Short mmCIF file of N, CA and C in Angstrom, two decimals:
data_model
loop_
_atom_site.label_atom_id
_atom_site.label_comp_id
_atom_site.label_asym_id
_atom_site.label_seq_id
_atom_site.Cartn_x
_atom_site.Cartn_y
_atom_site.Cartn_z
N MET A 381 -18.61 9.52 -3.22
CA MET A 381 -17.39 8.57 -3.14
C MET A 381 -16.92 8.97 -2.00
N GLN A 382 -16.30 7.89 -1.03
CA GLN A 382 -15.50 7.88 0.30
C GLN A 382 -14.19 7.44 0.30
N CYS A 383 -13.47 7.70 1.12
CA CYS A 383 -12.20 7.27 1.11
C CYS A 383 -12.29 5.75 1.63
N THR A 384 -11.47 4.92 1.22
CA THR A 384 -11.77 3.38 1.25
C THR A 384 -10.95 3.34 2.88
N THR A 385 -10.05 4.07 3.32
CA THR A 385 -9.63 3.80 4.59
C THR A 385 -10.48 4.45 5.79
N CYS A 386 -10.66 5.86 5.44
CA CYS A 386 -10.97 6.62 6.78
C CYS A 386 -12.68 7.05 6.44
N GLY A 387 -13.13 6.95 5.19
CA GLY A 387 -14.35 6.99 4.80
C GLY A 387 -14.69 8.53 4.80
N ARG A 388 -13.75 9.39 4.71
CA ARG A 388 -14.01 10.94 4.33
C ARG A 388 -14.59 11.05 3.05
N LYS A 389 -15.23 12.11 2.61
CA LYS A 389 -15.80 12.30 1.21
C LYS A 389 -14.54 12.74 0.54
N LEU A 390 -14.41 12.07 -0.91
CA LEU A 390 -13.36 12.34 -1.83
C LEU A 390 -14.04 13.32 -2.60
N LYS A 391 -13.18 14.61 -2.80
CA LYS A 391 -13.79 15.73 -3.69
C LYS A 391 -12.89 15.71 -4.95
N ASP A 392 -11.64 15.37 -4.88
CA ASP A 392 -10.30 15.69 -6.06
C ASP A 392 -10.66 14.53 -6.82
N LYS A 393 -10.82 14.60 -8.19
CA LYS A 393 -10.96 13.73 -9.15
C LYS A 393 -9.74 12.26 -9.19
N LYS A 394 -8.68 12.78 -9.09
CA LYS A 394 -7.48 11.80 -8.73
C LYS A 394 -7.91 10.95 -7.60
N SER A 395 -8.35 11.61 -6.54
CA SER A 395 -8.80 10.65 -5.15
C SER A 395 -9.80 9.86 -5.77
N ILE A 396 -10.77 10.24 -6.01
CA ILE A 396 -11.96 9.47 -6.47
C ILE A 396 -11.56 8.33 -7.51
N ASP A 397 -10.79 8.62 -8.17
CA ASP A 397 -10.11 7.60 -9.29
C ASP A 397 -9.44 6.36 -8.27
N CYS A 398 -8.84 6.69 -7.37
CA CYS A 398 -7.86 5.67 -6.72
C CYS A 398 -8.63 5.31 -5.46
N GLY A 399 -9.54 5.87 -4.95
CA GLY A 399 -10.25 5.40 -3.88
C GLY A 399 -9.87 5.87 -2.53
N TYR A 400 -8.79 6.66 -2.39
CA TYR A 400 -8.20 6.97 -1.32
C TYR A 400 -8.02 8.68 -1.19
N GLY A 401 -8.11 9.22 0.05
CA GLY A 401 -7.53 10.67 -0.01
C GLY A 401 -5.88 10.70 -0.08
N PRO A 402 -5.57 11.70 -0.20
CA PRO A 402 -3.96 11.80 -0.45
C PRO A 402 -3.45 11.39 0.90
N VAL A 403 -3.76 11.65 2.06
CA VAL A 403 -3.00 11.13 3.22
C VAL A 403 -3.13 9.83 3.38
N CYS A 404 -4.18 9.30 3.09
CA CYS A 404 -4.62 7.76 3.17
C CYS A 404 -3.83 6.98 2.08
N TYR A 405 -3.74 7.55 0.80
CA TYR A 405 -3.19 7.02 -0.32
C TYR A 405 -1.64 6.72 0.03
N GLU A 406 -1.02 7.95 0.80
CA GLU A 406 0.36 7.72 1.23
C GLU A 406 0.87 6.76 2.08
N LYS A 407 -0.22 6.59 2.92
CA LYS A 407 -0.11 5.60 4.00
C LYS A 407 -0.43 4.16 3.51
N HIS A 408 -1.33 4.17 2.51
CA HIS A 408 -1.37 2.77 1.84
C HIS A 408 -0.21 2.31 0.89
N LEU A 409 0.41 3.51 0.45
CA LEU A 409 1.69 3.01 -0.48
C LEU A 409 2.75 2.57 0.70
N ARG A 410 2.86 3.12 1.65
CA ARG A 410 3.73 2.90 2.63
C ARG A 410 3.53 1.53 3.09
N ALA A 411 2.43 1.17 3.42
CA ALA A 411 2.11 -0.32 3.84
C ALA A 411 2.54 -1.19 2.58
N LEU A 412 2.19 -0.73 1.48
CA LEU A 412 2.52 -1.84 0.29
C LEU A 412 4.26 -2.06 0.29
N GLU A 413 4.88 -1.12 0.58
CA GLU A 413 6.27 -0.96 0.54
C GLU A 413 6.82 -2.17 1.45
N GLU A 414 6.26 -1.91 2.74
CA GLU A 414 6.50 -2.61 3.94
C GLU A 414 6.28 -4.08 3.48
N LEU A 415 4.94 -4.47 2.85
CA LEU A 415 4.90 -5.84 2.41
C LEU A 415 5.81 -6.53 1.40
N GLU A 416 6.42 -5.53 0.39
CA GLU A 416 7.09 -5.81 -0.40
C GLU A 416 8.73 -6.52 0.31
N LYS A 417 8.91 -5.88 1.21
CA LYS A 417 10.18 -6.02 1.99
C LYS A 417 10.02 -7.43 2.70
N ILE A 418 8.99 -7.37 3.25
CA ILE A 418 8.66 -8.79 3.93
C ILE A 418 8.45 -10.06 2.92
N GLN A 419 8.04 -9.70 1.90
CA GLN A 419 8.06 -10.88 0.55
C GLN A 419 9.56 -11.07 0.30
N VAL A 420 10.33 -9.86 0.12
CA VAL A 420 11.47 -10.32 -0.39
C VAL A 420 12.18 -11.25 0.74
N MET A 421 12.10 -11.02 2.03
CA MET A 421 12.68 -11.88 2.98
C MET A 421 12.33 -13.16 2.94
N ILE A 422 10.79 -13.43 2.83
CA ILE A 422 10.30 -14.67 2.63
C ILE A 422 11.00 -15.59 1.24
N ASP A 423 11.17 -14.90 0.38
CA ASP A 423 11.64 -15.63 -0.76
C ASP A 423 13.05 -15.81 -0.69
N GLU A 424 13.89 -14.83 -0.02
CA GLU A 424 15.13 -15.55 0.14
C GLU A 424 15.51 -16.31 1.08
N VAL A 425 14.35 -16.42 2.30
CA VAL A 425 14.48 -17.56 3.34
C VAL A 425 14.44 -19.08 2.31
N ILE A 426 13.13 -19.14 1.48
CA ILE A 426 12.73 -20.43 0.81
C ILE A 426 13.69 -20.73 0.05
N GLU A 427 14.39 -19.59 -0.90
CA GLU A 427 15.64 -20.13 -1.68
C GLU A 427 16.84 -20.56 -1.00
N ARG A 428 17.16 -19.66 0.07
CA ARG A 428 18.16 -20.39 1.08
C ARG A 428 17.97 -21.90 1.24
N ASP A 429 16.77 -22.10 1.89
CA ASP A 429 16.61 -23.46 2.33
C ASP A 429 16.62 -24.36 1.27
N ALA A 430 16.15 -24.02 0.03
CA ALA A 430 16.30 -24.99 -0.95
C ALA A 430 17.69 -25.53 -1.59
N VAL A 431 18.53 -24.68 -1.04
CA VAL A 431 19.74 -25.16 -1.68
C VAL A 431 20.54 -26.18 -0.79
#
């Protein structure tokens, strides 16, 4: 099995199960957190404009 992001071979069972190596997984989580922040901002704008 290879890392979804960088293509390196995954050796650890936890990494194989999630599809990412530890470094790429941390980067993936940070990217998801940033997307959540953006989504909150968009929701706030939509809510504000609806009033």
